[in-house]
Amino acid sequence: MTNKPSSLNNKSIVFIGFMGVGKTTIGEAVAKKLNRDFIDIDQEIEKEFQISTTEIFNIYGEKIFREKEKAYISEYCRCPEKIISVGGGAFLQDEIKNLCLSECIVIYLHLSWEAWKERLDLIIDSRPVLKGRTLEETEQLFYTRQNIYASHHLKVETDQLTVDEITDRIVDLIQKTQ
């Protein structure tokens, strides 16, 4: 279900999508264009633990990571005028999804499976959820996760587009909602 926002006002913007789709890169670029602060939730968690997300998963487990993720997202979603990138699995938690949809403008960055596969070698080492999965298992995860991204305000197809093209498209869409 796609919910069209009535206006942007001072709401923060949350980027969702599968891991490696470009939420951080695009989020930073949009934040710069809109003169807003950028927050990457995974980076905030890594700062707190002073280790990588992969190490957090290995040492403390996914449950602890998801609890921290929920706490940070809950905090930042209530702040005005932020650009927030959440991890690919954040919307697995209904409480996070509902909070983001009610408090923020949620933008779903969509990349096709074929285009995403081309990025796999670049991201596999930094994505603990992919560790030990076959390509077929990863593809199944990719398509399963598409269902959790179905709730959003705006969807942007990113295949074959540069960061600047995606950023311009998003800024244009946001300005049209005001």
PDB file of C-alpha atoms in Angstrom:
ATOM      1  CA  MET A   1       0.000   0.000   0.000  1.00  0.00           C
ATOM      2  CA  THR A   2       1.320   3.400  -0.966  1.00  0.00           C
ATOM      3  CA  ASN A   3       0.221   6.319   1.164  1.00  0.00           C
ATOM      4  CA  LYS A   4       0.621   9.744  -0.410  1.00  0.00           C
ATOM      5  CA  PRO A   5       1.703  12.363   2.098  1.00  0.00           C
ATOM      6  CA  SER A   6      -0.420  15.506   2.155  1.00  0.00           C
ATOM      7  CA  SER A   7       2.587  17.752   2.745  1.00  0.00           C
ATOM      8  CA  LEU A   8       6.176  17.545   3.835  1.00  0.00           C
ATOM      9  CA  ASN A   9       6.039  20.308   6.456  1.00  0.00           C
ATOM     10  CA  ASN A  10       8.960  19.731   8.807  1.00  0.00           C
ATOM     11  CA  LYS A  11       8.757  15.963   8.767  1.00  0.00           C
ATOM     12  CA  SER A  12      11.878  13.898   8.621  1.00  0.00           C
ATOM     13  CA  ILE A  13      12.443  11.677   5.617  1.00  0.00           C
ATOM     14  CA  VAL A  14      13.183   7.975   6.067  1.00  0.00           C
ATOM     15  CA  PHE A  15      14.794   5.892   3.331  1.00  0.00           C
ATOM     16  CA  ILE A  16      13.898   2.205   3.210  1.00  0.00           C
ATOM     17  CA  GLY A  17      14.856  -0.599   0.846  1.00  0.00           C
ATOM     18  CA  PHE A  18      16.917  -3.738   0.584  1.00  0.00           C
ATOM     19  CA  MET A  19      20.490  -3.707   1.855  1.00  0.00           C
ATOM     20  CA  GLY A  20      22.926  -2.265  -0.634  1.00  0.00           C
ATOM     21  CA  VAL A  21      20.294  -0.351  -2.602  1.00  0.00           C
ATOM     22  CA  GLY A  22      21.960   2.976  -1.776  1.00  0.00           C
ATOM     23  CA  LYS A  23      19.973   4.343   1.173  1.00  0.00           C
ATOM     24  CA  THR A  24      23.050   5.900   2.798  1.00  0.00           C
ATOM     25  CA  THR A  25      24.521   7.322  -0.410  1.00  0.00           C
ATOM     26  CA  ILE A  26      21.200   8.728  -1.605  1.00  0.00           C
ATOM     27  CA  GLY A  27      20.253   9.892   1.884  1.00  0.00           C
ATOM     28  CA  GLU A  28      23.470  11.867   2.236  1.00  0.00           C
ATOM     29  CA  ALA A  29      22.978  13.469  -1.185  1.00  0.00           C
ATOM     30  CA  VAL A  30      19.348  14.403  -0.468  1.00  0.00           C
ATOM     31  CA  ALA A  31      20.319  15.790   2.944  1.00  0.00           C
ATOM     32  CA  LYS A  32      22.942  17.996   1.327  1.00  0.00           C
ATOM     33  CA  LYS A  33      20.477  19.312  -1.286  1.00  0.00           C
ATOM     34  CA  LEU A  34      17.783  19.983   1.313  1.00  0.00           C
ATOM     35  CA  ASN A  35      20.255  21.330   3.882  1.00  0.00           C
ATOM     36  CA  ARG A  36      19.217  18.783   6.512  1.00  0.00           C
ATOM     37  CA  ASP A  37      21.121  16.563   8.923  1.00  0.00           C
ATOM     38  CA  PHE A  38      21.697  12.993   7.771  1.00  0.00           C
ATOM     39  CA  ILE A  39      21.480  10.053  10.165  1.00  0.00           C
ATOM     40  CA  ASP A  40      22.398   6.499   9.231  1.00  0.00           C
ATOM     41  CA  ILE A  41      20.905   4.271  11.929  1.00  0.00           C
ATOM     42  CA  ASP A  42      23.430   1.462  11.390  1.00  0.00           C
ATOM     43  CA  GLN A  43      26.290   3.956  11.777  1.00  0.00           C
ATOM     44  CA  GLU A  44      24.758   5.302  15.003  1.00  0.00           C
ATOM     45  CA  ILE A  45      24.613   1.769  16.417  1.00  0.00           C
ATOM     46  CA  GLU A  46      28.192   1.092  15.314  1.00  0.00           C
ATOM     47  CA  LYS A  47      29.328   4.290  17.068  1.00  0.00           C
ATOM     48  CA  GLU A  48      27.668   3.213  20.300  1.00  0.00           C
ATOM     49  CA  PHE A  49      29.198  -0.275  20.247  1.00  0.00           C
ATOM     50  CA  GLN A  50      32.452   0.933  18.635  1.00  0.00           C
ATOM     51  CA  ILE A  51      32.425  -2.083  16.316  1.00  0.00           C
ATOM     52  CA  SER A  52      30.910  -2.916  12.918  1.00  0.00           C
ATOM     53  CA  THR A  53      27.366  -4.152  12.395  1.00  0.00           C
ATOM     54  CA  THR A  54      28.761  -7.573  11.453  1.00  0.00           C
ATOM     55  CA  GLU A  55      30.646  -7.749  14.740  1.00  0.00           C
ATOM     56  CA  ILE A  56      27.558  -6.641  16.675  1.00  0.00           C
ATOM     57  CA  PHE A  57      25.580  -9.479  15.084  1.00  0.00           C
ATOM     58  CA  ASN A  58      28.390 -11.965  15.844  1.00  0.00           C
ATOM     59  CA  ILE A  59      29.032 -10.894  19.433  1.00  0.00           C
ATOM     60  CA  TYR A  60      25.639  -9.706  20.693  1.00  0.00           C
ATOM     61  CA  GLY A  61      23.212 -11.257  18.213  1.00  0.00           C
ATOM     62  CA  GLU A  62      20.532  -9.887  15.935  1.00  0.00           C
ATOM     63  CA  LYS A  63      18.047  -9.401  18.799  1.00  0.00           C
ATOM     64  CA  ILE A  64      20.270  -6.846  20.556  1.00  0.00           C
ATOM     65  CA  PHE A  65      20.967  -5.100  17.260  1.00  0.00           C
ATOM     66  CA  ARG A  66      17.226  -4.851  16.481  1.00  0.00           C
ATOM     67  CA  GLU A  67      16.509  -3.437  19.960  1.00  0.00           C
ATOM     68  CA  LYS A  68      19.122  -0.709  19.452  1.00  0.00           C
ATOM     69  CA  GLU A  69      17.822  -0.073  15.939  1.00  0.00           C
ATOM     70  CA  LYS A  70      14.314   0.409  17.309  1.00  0.00           C
ATOM     71  CA  ALA A  71      15.517   2.817  20.011  1.00  0.00           C
ATOM     72  CA  TYR A  72      17.475   4.998  17.569  1.00  0.00           C
ATOM     73  CA  ILE A  73      14.733   5.057  14.953  1.00  0.00           C
ATOM     74  CA  SER A  74      12.144   5.932  17.603  1.00  0.00           C
ATOM     75  CA  GLU A  75      14.310   8.825  18.762  1.00  0.00           C
ATOM     76  CA  TYR A  76      15.184  10.271  15.361  1.00  0.00           C
ATOM     77  CA  CYS A  77      11.762   9.837  13.731  1.00  0.00           C
ATOM     78  CA  ARG A  78      10.352  12.271  16.233  1.00  0.00           C
ATOM     79  CA  CYS A  79      12.917  14.926  15.299  1.00  0.00           C
ATOM     80  CA  PRO A  80      11.999  17.437  12.594  1.00  0.00           C
ATOM     81  CA  GLU A  81      13.805  17.880   9.294  1.00  0.00           C
ATOM     82  CA  LYS A  82      16.178  14.906   9.401  1.00  0.00           C
ATOM     83  CA  ILE A  83      17.117  12.544   6.608  1.00  0.00           C
ATOM     84  CA  ILE A  84      17.285   9.024   8.030  1.00  0.00           C
ATOM     85  CA  SER A  85      18.580   5.816   6.478  1.00  0.00           C
ATOM     86  CA  VAL A  86      17.364   2.649   8.178  1.00  0.00           C
ATOM     87  CA  GLY A  87      18.775  -0.831   7.730  1.00  0.00           C
ATOM     88  CA  GLY A  88      17.208  -3.188   5.224  1.00  0.00           C
ATOM     89  CA  GLY A  89      15.573  -5.218   8.003  1.00  0.00           C
ATOM     90  CA  ALA A  90      14.251  -2.354  10.133  1.00  0.00           C
ATOM     91  CA  PHE A  91      10.729  -2.562   8.719  1.00  0.00           C
ATOM     92  CA  LEU A  92      10.524  -6.197   9.858  1.00  0.00           C
ATOM     93  CA  GLN A  93       9.456  -4.634  13.161  1.00  0.00           C
ATOM     94  CA  ASP A  94       5.878  -3.399  12.795  1.00  0.00           C
ATOM     95  CA  GLU A  95       6.377  -0.825  15.545  1.00  0.00           C
ATOM     96  CA  ILE A  96       9.221   0.795  13.584  1.00  0.00           C
ATOM     97  CA  LYS A  97       7.290   0.657  10.317  1.00  0.00           C
ATOM     98  CA  ASN A  98       4.176   2.213  11.862  1.00  0.00           C
ATOM     99  CA  LEU A  99       6.174   4.930  13.629  1.00  0.00           C
ATOM    100  CA  CYS A 100       8.065   5.884  10.478  1.00  0.00           C
ATOM    101  CA  LEU A 101       4.873   5.984   8.402  1.00  0.00           C
ATOM    102  CA  SER A 102       3.053   8.151  10.931  1.00  0.00           C
ATOM    103  CA  GLU A 103       5.857  10.545  11.862  1.00  0.00           C
ATOM    104  CA  CYS A 104       7.933  10.821   8.675  1.00  0.00           C
ATOM    105  CA  ILE A 105       7.885  10.725   4.903  1.00  0.00           C
ATOM    106  CA  VAL A 106       8.976   7.201   3.965  1.00  0.00           C
ATOM    107  CA  ILE A 107      10.733   6.811   0.625  1.00  0.00           C
ATOM    108  CA  TYR A 108      11.267   3.323  -0.746  1.00  0.00           C
ATOM    109  CA  LEU A 109      14.347   2.990  -2.934  1.00  0.00           C
ATOM    110  CA  HIS A 110      13.702   0.068  -5.258  1.00  0.00           C
ATOM    111  CA  LEU A 111      16.348  -1.730  -7.260  1.00  0.00           C
ATOM    112  CA  SER A 112      15.620  -4.795  -9.409  1.00  0.00           C
ATOM    113  CA  TRP A 113      17.095  -8.160  -8.433  1.00  0.00           C
ATOM    114  CA  GLU A 114      19.227  -8.190 -11.598  1.00  0.00           C
ATOM    115  CA  ALA A 115      20.709  -4.763 -10.848  1.00  0.00           C
ATOM    116  CA  TRP A 116      21.149  -5.586  -7.158  1.00  0.00           C
ATOM    117  CA  LYS A 117      23.051  -8.818  -7.933  1.00  0.00           C
ATOM    118  CA  GLU A 118      25.703  -6.735  -9.654  1.00  0.00           C
ATOM    119  CA  ARG A 119      26.445  -5.075  -6.281  1.00  0.00           C
ATOM    120  CA  LEU A 120      26.705  -8.276  -4.259  1.00  0.00           C
ATOM    121  CA  ASP A 121      30.504  -8.506  -4.292  1.00  0.00           C
ATOM    122  CA  LEU A 122      30.737  -4.922  -3.031  1.00  0.00           C
ATOM    123  CA  ILE A 123      28.443  -5.405  -0.044  1.00  0.00           C
ATOM    124  CA  ILE A 124      28.533  -9.034   1.074  1.00  0.00           C
ATOM    125  CA  ASP A 125      31.281  -8.623   3.690  1.00  0.00           C
ATOM    126  CA  SER A 126      29.496  -5.776   5.465  1.00  0.00           C
ATOM    127  CA  ARG A 127      26.028  -7.377   5.565  1.00  0.00           C
ATOM    128  CA  PRO A 128      25.757  -9.981   8.331  1.00  0.00           C
ATOM    129  CA  VAL A 129      22.324 -11.120   7.133  1.00  0.00           C
ATOM    130  CA  LEU A 130      23.953 -12.366   3.906  1.00  0.00           C
ATOM    131  CA  LYS A 131      26.668 -14.422   5.611  1.00  0.00           C
ATOM    132  CA  GLY A 132      26.489 -18.081   4.681  1.00  0.00           C
ATOM    133  CA  ARG A 133      23.555 -17.652   2.261  1.00  0.00           C
ATOM    134  CA  THR A 134      23.582 -19.063  -1.235  1.00  0.00           C
ATOM    135  CA  LEU A 135      22.631 -16.816  -4.136  1.00  0.00           C
ATOM    136  CA  GLU A 136      19.249 -18.575  -4.274  1.00  0.00           C
ATOM    137  CA  GLU A 137      18.656 -17.952  -0.551  1.00  0.00           C
ATOM    138  CA  THR A 138      19.651 -14.315  -0.983  1.00  0.00           C
ATOM    139  CA  GLU A 139      17.249 -13.971  -3.902  1.00  0.00           C
ATOM    140  CA  GLN A 140      14.462 -15.438  -1.776  1.00  0.00           C
ATOM    141  CA  LEU A 141      15.289 -12.950   1.003  1.00  0.00           C
ATOM    142  CA  PHE A 142      15.305 -10.121  -1.544  1.00  0.00           C
ATOM    143  CA  TYR A 143      11.804 -10.948  -2.774  1.00  0.00           C
ATOM    144  CA  THR A 144      10.451 -11.668   0.709  1.00  0.00           C
ATOM    145  CA  ARG A 145      11.680  -8.299   1.915  1.00  0.00           C
ATOM    146  CA  GLN A 146       9.901  -6.508  -0.953  1.00  0.00           C
ATOM    147  CA  ASN A 147       6.646  -7.154   0.928  1.00  0.00           C
ATOM    148  CA  ILE A 148       7.840  -5.246   3.984  1.00  0.00           C
ATOM    149  CA  TYR A 149       8.756  -2.244   1.841  1.00  0.00           C
ATOM    150  CA  ALA A 150       5.276  -2.090   0.294  1.00  0.00           C
ATOM    151  CA  SER A 151       4.164   0.435   2.938  1.00  0.00           C
ATOM    152  CA  HIS A 152       5.683   3.797   2.026  1.00  0.00           C
ATOM    153  CA  HIS A 153       4.763   7.296   0.903  1.00  0.00           C
ATOM    154  CA  LEU A 154       6.958   7.517  -2.189  1.00  0.00           C
ATOM    155  CA  LYS A 155       8.696   4.875  -4.302  1.00  0.00           C
ATOM    156  CA  VAL A 156      11.690   5.626  -6.482  1.00  0.00           C
ATOM    157  CA  GLU A 157      12.943   3.153  -9.079  1.00  0.00           C
ATOM    158  CA  THR A 158      16.728   3.378  -9.091  1.00  0.00           C
ATOM    159  CA  ASP A 159      17.776   0.989 -11.875  1.00  0.00           C
ATOM    160  CA  GLN A 160      20.118   2.585 -14.412  1.00  0.00           C
ATOM    161  CA  LEU A 161      20.101   5.958 -12.617  1.00  0.00           C
ATOM    162  CA  THR A 162      23.064   7.832 -11.166  1.00  0.00           C
ATOM    163  CA  VAL A 163      23.117   9.131  -7.599  1.00  0.00           C
ATOM    164  CA  ASP A 164      22.530  12.656  -8.911  1.00  0.00           C
ATOM    165  CA  GLU A 165      19.556  11.561 -11.024  1.00  0.00           C
ATOM    166  CA  ILE A 166      17.978   9.712  -8.095  1.00  0.00           C
ATOM    167  CA  THR A 167      18.631  12.632  -5.767  1.00  0.00           C
ATOM    168  CA  ASP A 168      17.100  15.149  -8.183  1.00  0.00           C
ATOM    169  CA  ARG A 169      14.056  12.918  -8.675  1.00  0.00           C
ATOM    170  CA  ILE A 170      13.549  12.611  -4.906  1.00  0.00           C
ATOM    171  CA  VAL A 171      13.961  16.329  -4.245  1.00  0.00           C
ATOM    172  CA  ASP A 172      11.486  17.041  -7.040  1.00  0.00           C
ATOM    173  CA  LEU A 173       8.961  14.549  -5.623  1.00  0.00           C
ATOM    174  CA  ILE A 174       9.325  16.011  -2.137  1.00  0.00           C
ATOM    175  CA  GLN A 175       8.849  19.563  -3.364  1.00  0.00           C
ATOM    176  CA  LYS A 176       5.683  18.497  -5.181  1.00  0.00           C
ATOM    177  CA  THR A 177       4.220  17.175  -1.920  1.00  0.00           C
ATOM    178  CA  GLN A 178       4.543  20.531  -0.171  1.00  0.00           C
TER     179      GLN A 178
END
